[in-house]
CSV table of C-alpha atoms and ligand atoms in Angstrom, one decimal:
chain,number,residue,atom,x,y,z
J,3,UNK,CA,0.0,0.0,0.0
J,4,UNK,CA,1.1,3.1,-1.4
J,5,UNK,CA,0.2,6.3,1.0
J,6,UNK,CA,0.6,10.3,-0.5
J,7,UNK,CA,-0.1,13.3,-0.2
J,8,UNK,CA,0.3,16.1,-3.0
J,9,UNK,CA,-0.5,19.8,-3.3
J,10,UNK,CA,0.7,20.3,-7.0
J,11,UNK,CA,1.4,16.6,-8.1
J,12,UNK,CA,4.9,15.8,-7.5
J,13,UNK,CA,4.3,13.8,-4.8
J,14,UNK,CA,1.5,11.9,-7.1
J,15,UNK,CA,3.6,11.1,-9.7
J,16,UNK,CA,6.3,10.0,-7.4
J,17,UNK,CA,4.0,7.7,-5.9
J,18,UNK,CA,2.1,6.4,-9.1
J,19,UNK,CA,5.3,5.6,-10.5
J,20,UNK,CA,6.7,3.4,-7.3
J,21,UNK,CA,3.0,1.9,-7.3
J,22,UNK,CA,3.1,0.7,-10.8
J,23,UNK,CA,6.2,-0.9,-10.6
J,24,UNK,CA,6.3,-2.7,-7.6
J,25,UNK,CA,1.9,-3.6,-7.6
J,26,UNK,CA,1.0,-2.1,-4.7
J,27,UNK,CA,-2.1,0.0,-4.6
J,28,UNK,CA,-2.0,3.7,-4.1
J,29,UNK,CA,-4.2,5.8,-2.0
J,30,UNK,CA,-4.4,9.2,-0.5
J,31,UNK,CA,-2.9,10.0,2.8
J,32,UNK,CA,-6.1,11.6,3.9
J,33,UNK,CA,-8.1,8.4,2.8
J,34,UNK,CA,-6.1,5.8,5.1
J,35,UNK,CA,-5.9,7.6,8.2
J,36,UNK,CA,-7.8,6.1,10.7
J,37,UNK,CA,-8.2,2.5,8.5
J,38,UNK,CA,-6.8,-0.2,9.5
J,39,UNK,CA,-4.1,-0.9,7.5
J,40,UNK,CA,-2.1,-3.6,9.3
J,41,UNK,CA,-2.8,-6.5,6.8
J,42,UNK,CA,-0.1,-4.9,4.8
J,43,UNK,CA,2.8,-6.1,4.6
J,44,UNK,CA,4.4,-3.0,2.8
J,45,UNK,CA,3.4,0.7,3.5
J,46,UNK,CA,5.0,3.2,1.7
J,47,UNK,CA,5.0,7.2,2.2
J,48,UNK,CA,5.3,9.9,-0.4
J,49,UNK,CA,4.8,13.2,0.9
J,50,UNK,CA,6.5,16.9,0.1
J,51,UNK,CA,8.5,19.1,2.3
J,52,UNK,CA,7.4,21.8,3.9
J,53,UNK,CA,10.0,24.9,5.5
J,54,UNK,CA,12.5,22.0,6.3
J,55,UNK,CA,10.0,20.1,7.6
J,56,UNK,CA,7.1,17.6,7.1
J,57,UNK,CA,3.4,19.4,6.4
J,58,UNK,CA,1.4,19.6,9.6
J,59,UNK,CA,-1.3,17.9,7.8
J,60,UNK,CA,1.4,14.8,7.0
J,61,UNK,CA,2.3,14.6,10.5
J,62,UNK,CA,-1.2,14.8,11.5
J,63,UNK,CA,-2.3,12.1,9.1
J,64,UNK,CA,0.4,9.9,9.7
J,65,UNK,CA,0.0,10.1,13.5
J,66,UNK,CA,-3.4,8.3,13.0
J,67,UNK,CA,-2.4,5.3,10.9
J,68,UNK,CA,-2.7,1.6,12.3
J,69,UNK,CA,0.4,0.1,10.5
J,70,UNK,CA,1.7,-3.3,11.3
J,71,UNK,CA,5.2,-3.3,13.5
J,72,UNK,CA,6.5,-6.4,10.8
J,73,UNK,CA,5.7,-4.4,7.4
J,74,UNK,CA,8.1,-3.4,5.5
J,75,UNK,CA,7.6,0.4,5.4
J,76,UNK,CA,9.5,3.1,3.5
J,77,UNK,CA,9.5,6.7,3.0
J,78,UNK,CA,10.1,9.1,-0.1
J,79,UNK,CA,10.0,13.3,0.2
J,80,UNK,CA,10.0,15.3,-2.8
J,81,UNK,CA,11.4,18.8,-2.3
J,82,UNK,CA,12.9,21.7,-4.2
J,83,UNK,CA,16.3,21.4,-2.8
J,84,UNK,CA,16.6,20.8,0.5
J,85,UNK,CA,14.4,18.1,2.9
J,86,UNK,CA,15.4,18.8,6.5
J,87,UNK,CA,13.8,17.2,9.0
J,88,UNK,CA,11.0,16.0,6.7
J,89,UNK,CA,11.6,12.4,7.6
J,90,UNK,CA,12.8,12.8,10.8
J,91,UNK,CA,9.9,13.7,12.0
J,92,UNK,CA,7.7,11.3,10.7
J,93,UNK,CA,10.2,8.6,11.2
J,94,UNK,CA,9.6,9.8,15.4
J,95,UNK,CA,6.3,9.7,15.1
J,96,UNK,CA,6.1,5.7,13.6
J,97,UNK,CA,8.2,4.7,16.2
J,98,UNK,CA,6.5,6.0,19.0
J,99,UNK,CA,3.6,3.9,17.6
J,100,UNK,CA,6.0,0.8,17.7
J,101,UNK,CA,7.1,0.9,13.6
J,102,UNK,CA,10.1,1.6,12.5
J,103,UNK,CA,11.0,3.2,8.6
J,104,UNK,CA,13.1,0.7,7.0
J,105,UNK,CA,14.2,2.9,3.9
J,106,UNK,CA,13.9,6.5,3.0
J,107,UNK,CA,15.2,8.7,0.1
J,108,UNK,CA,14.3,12.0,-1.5
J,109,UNK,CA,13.8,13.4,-5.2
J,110,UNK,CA,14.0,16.8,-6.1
J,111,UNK,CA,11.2,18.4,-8.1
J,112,UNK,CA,10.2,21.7,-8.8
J,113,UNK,CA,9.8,24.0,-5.8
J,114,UNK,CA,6.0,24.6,-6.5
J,115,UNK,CA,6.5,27.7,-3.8
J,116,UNK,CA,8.8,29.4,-5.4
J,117,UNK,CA,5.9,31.5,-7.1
J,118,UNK,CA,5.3,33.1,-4.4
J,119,UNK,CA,8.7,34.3,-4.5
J,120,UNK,CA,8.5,35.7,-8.2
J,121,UNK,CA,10.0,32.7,-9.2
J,122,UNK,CA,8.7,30.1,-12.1
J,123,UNK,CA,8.3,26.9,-10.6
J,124,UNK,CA,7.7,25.9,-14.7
J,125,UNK,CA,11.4,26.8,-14.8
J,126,UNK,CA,12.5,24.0,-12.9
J,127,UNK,CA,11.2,21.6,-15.4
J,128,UNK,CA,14.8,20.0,-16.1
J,129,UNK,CA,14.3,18.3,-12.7
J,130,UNK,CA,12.0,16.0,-13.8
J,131,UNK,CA,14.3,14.9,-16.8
J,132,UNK,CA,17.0,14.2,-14.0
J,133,UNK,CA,14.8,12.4,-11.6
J,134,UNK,CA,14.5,9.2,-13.5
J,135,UNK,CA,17.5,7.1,-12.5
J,136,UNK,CA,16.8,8.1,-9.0
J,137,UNK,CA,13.4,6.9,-8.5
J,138,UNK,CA,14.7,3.4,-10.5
J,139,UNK,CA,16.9,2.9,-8.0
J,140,UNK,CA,14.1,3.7,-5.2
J,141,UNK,CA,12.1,1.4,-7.2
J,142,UNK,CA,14.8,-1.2,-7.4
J,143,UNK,CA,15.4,-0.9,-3.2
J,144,UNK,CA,11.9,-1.0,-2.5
J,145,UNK,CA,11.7,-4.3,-4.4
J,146,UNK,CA,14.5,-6.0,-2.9
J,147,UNK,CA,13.2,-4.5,0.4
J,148,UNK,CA,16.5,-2.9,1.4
J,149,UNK,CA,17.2,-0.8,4.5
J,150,UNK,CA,18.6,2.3,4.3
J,151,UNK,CA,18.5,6.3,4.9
J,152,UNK,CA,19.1,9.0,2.1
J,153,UNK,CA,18.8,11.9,4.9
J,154,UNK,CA,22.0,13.2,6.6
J,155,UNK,CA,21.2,13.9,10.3
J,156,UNK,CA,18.6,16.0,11.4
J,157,UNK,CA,19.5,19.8,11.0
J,158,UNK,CA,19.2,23.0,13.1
J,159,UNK,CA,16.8,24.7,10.4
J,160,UNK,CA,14.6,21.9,11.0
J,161,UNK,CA,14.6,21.8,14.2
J,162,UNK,CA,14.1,25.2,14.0
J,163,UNK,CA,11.2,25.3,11.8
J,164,UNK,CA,9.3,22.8,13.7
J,165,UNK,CA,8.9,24.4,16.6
J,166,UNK,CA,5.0,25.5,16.6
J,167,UNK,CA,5.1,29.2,16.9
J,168,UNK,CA,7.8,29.0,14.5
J,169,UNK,CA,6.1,26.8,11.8
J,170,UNK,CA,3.1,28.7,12.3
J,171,UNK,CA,4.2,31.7,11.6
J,172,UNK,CA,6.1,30.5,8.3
J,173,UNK,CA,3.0,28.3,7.1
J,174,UNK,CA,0.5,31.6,8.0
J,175,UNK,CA,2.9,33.5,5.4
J,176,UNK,CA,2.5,30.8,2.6
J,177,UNK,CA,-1.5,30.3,3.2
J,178,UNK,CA,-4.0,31.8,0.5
J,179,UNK,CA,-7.0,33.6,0.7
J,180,UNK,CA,-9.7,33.8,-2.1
J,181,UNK,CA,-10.4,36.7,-4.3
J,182,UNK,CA,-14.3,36.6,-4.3
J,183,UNK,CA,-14.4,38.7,-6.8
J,184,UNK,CA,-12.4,36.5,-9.1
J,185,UNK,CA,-13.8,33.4,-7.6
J,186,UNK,CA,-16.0,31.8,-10.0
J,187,UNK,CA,-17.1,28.7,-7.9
J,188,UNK,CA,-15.8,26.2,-10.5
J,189,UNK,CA,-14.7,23.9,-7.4
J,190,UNK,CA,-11.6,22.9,-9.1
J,191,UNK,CA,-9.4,24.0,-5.9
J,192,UNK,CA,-12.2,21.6,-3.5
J,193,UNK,CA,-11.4,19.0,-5.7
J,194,UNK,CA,-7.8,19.1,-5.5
J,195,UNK,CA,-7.3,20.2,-1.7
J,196,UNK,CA,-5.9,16.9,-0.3
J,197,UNK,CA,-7.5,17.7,3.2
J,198,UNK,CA,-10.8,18.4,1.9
J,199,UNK,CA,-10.6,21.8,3.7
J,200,UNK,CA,-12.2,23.8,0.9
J,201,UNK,CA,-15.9,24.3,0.2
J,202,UNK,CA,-18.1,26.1,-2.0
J,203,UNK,CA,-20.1,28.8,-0.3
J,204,UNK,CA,-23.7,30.1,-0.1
J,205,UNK,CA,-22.6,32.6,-2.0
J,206,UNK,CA,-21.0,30.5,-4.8
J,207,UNK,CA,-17.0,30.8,-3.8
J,208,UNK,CA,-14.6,28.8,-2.8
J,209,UNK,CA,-14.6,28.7,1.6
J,210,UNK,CA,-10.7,27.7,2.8
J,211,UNK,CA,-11.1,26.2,6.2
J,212,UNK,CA,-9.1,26.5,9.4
J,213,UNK,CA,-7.1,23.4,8.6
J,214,UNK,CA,-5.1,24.2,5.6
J,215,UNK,CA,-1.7,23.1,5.1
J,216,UNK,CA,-0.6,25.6,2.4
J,217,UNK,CA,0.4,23.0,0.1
J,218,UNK,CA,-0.9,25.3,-2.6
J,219,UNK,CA,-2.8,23.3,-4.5
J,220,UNK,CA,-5.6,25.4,-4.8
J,221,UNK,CA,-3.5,28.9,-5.8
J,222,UNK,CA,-1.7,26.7,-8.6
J,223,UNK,CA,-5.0,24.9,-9.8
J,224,UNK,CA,-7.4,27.9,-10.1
J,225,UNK,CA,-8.3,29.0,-13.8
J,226,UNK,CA,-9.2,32.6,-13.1
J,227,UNK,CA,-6.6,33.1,-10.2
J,228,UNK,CA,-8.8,33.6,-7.5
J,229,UNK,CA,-6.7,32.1,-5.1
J,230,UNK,CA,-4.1,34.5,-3.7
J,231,UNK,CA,-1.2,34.7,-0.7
J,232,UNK,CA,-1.0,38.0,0.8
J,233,UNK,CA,-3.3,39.6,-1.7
J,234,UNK,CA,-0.9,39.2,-4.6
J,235,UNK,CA,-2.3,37.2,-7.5
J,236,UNK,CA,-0.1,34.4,-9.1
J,237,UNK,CA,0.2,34.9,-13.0
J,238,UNK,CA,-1.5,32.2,-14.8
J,239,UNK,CA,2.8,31.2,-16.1
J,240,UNK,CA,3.7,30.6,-12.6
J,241,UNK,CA,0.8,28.0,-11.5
J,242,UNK,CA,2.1,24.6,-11.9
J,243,UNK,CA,1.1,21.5,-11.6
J,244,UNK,CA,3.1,18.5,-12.1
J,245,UNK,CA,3.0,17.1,-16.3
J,246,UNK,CA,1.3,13.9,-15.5
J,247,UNK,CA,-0.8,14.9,-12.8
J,248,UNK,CA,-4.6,14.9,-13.1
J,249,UNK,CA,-7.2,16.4,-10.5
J,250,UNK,CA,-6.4,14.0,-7.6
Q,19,FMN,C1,4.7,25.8,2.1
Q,19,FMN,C2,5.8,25.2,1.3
Q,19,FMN,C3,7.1,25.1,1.8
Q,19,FMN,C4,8.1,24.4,1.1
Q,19,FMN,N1,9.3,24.3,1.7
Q,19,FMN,C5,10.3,23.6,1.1
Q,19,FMN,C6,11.6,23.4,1.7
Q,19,FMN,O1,11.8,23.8,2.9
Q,19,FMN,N2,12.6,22.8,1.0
Q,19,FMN,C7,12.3,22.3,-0.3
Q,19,FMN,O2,13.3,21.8,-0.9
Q,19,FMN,N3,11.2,22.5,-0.9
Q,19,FMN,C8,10.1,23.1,-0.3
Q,19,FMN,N4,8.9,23.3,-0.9
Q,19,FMN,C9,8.7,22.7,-2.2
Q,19,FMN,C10,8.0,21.4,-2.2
Q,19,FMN,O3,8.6,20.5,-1.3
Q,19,FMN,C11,8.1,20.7,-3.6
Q,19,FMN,O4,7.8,21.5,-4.7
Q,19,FMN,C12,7.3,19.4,-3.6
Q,19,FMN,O5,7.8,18.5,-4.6
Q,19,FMN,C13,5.8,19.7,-3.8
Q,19,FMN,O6,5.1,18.4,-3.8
Q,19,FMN,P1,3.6,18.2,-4.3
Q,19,FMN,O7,3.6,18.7,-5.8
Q,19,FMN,O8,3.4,16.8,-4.2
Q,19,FMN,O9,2.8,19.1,-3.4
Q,19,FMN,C14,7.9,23.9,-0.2
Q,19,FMN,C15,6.6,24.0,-0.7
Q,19,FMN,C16,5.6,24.6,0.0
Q,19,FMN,C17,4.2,24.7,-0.6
């Protein structure tokens, strides 16, 4: 059993591609937390980082899952550049439910927040190109069911970023707000929030809830870019979603 969680689709495809090749079945993060999942005998986790760190909503997610202590279980974190603590902390959290992470690595992708830093995450394209003999090799591990860990020891800027006032206050920069009077209710961005934190009001706009993540699926998705982060829309260039990646 494939697990994942995606804002923009790198994750997805990550996951997709691990999930075809070794037959395991793929599901959202958000779908097997709280089911009882230990009749598998593999459970694998794809999930981005977030500010050197795992998304609240991952940790959150994870925390909940009934995994059993025998299965084979194994980790992969897309990121930018840099994971940080992104699997540190997860890998604390399964072992204080009794599992332990048997292998991890990472795969850079494009940094789907660097729009909101004027940057083109559709610039980073040529990371895709190079990410195929890494994820072979992750598919080749997984197979064999190797043990091993990509991710150098946990850092200070993950440490740093993981403490809550901290992360909150870098997360509160990075979450979006809707433009109602761009908003056209289309309920793309419900559709691809991976919390289901997004609604479609009374009104006929999109409603974000108290529990996003700011994984920014919902700026990157919206057609008439509605959804915003600090009041500053995104040009329609910089939205990006992952090439293969459908609505999820
Ligand atoms: C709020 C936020 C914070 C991020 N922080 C980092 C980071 O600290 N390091 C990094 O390399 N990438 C960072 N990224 C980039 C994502 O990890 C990367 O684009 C990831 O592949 C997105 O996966 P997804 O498409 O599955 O959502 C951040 C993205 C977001 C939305």
């Amino acid at each position: 059993m494939l697990l994942y969680f995606t804002g923009t689709g790198n994750s997805l495809a990550v996951a997709r591609h691990i999930a075809a090749a070794t037959g395991d079945s793929l599901l959202p993060l958000a779908e097997a937390a709280g089911t009882d999942l230990t009749a598998e005998t593999t459970v694998g986790l794809v999930y981005p980082c977030y500010d050197f760190n795992t998304p609240p909503a991952v940790r959150d997610l994870v925390a909940q899952l009934q995994i059993n202590p025998s299965a084979y279980v194994f980790i992969v974190v897309t990121c930018g550049a840099q994971t940080g603590n992104s699997v540190w902390t997860v890998r604390r959290i399964l072992r204080r439910k009794g599992v332990r992470v048997a292998y991890c690595h990472k795969i850079r992708m494009p940094d789907n927040s660097a729009t909101l830093f004027g940057r083109n995450p559709n610039d980073q394209l040529w990371k895709l190109e190079k990410y195929a003999p890494r994820l072979q090799r992750i598919v080749d591990d997984v197979r064999a069911r190797r043990r091993a860990n990509h991710f150098g020891a946990p850092g200070l800027a993950g440490w740093l970023t993981g403490i809550p006032a901290v992360e909150r206050k870098l997360l509160g920069g990075f979450k979006p707000q809707v433009n109602p009077d761009l908003c056209i209710g289309c309920g793309l961005c419900v559709s691809t929030c991976p919390i289901s934190n997004i609604s479609i009001s009374d009104l006929n706009h999109a409603a974000i809830g108290t529990a996003c993540t700011a994984c920014l699926g919902c700026l990157h998705v919206c057609p008439r870019q509605a959804i915003q982060v600090a009041g500053k829309p995104v040009p329609k260039e910089r939205q990006y979603r992952h090439p293969e990646s459908v609505k999820c």
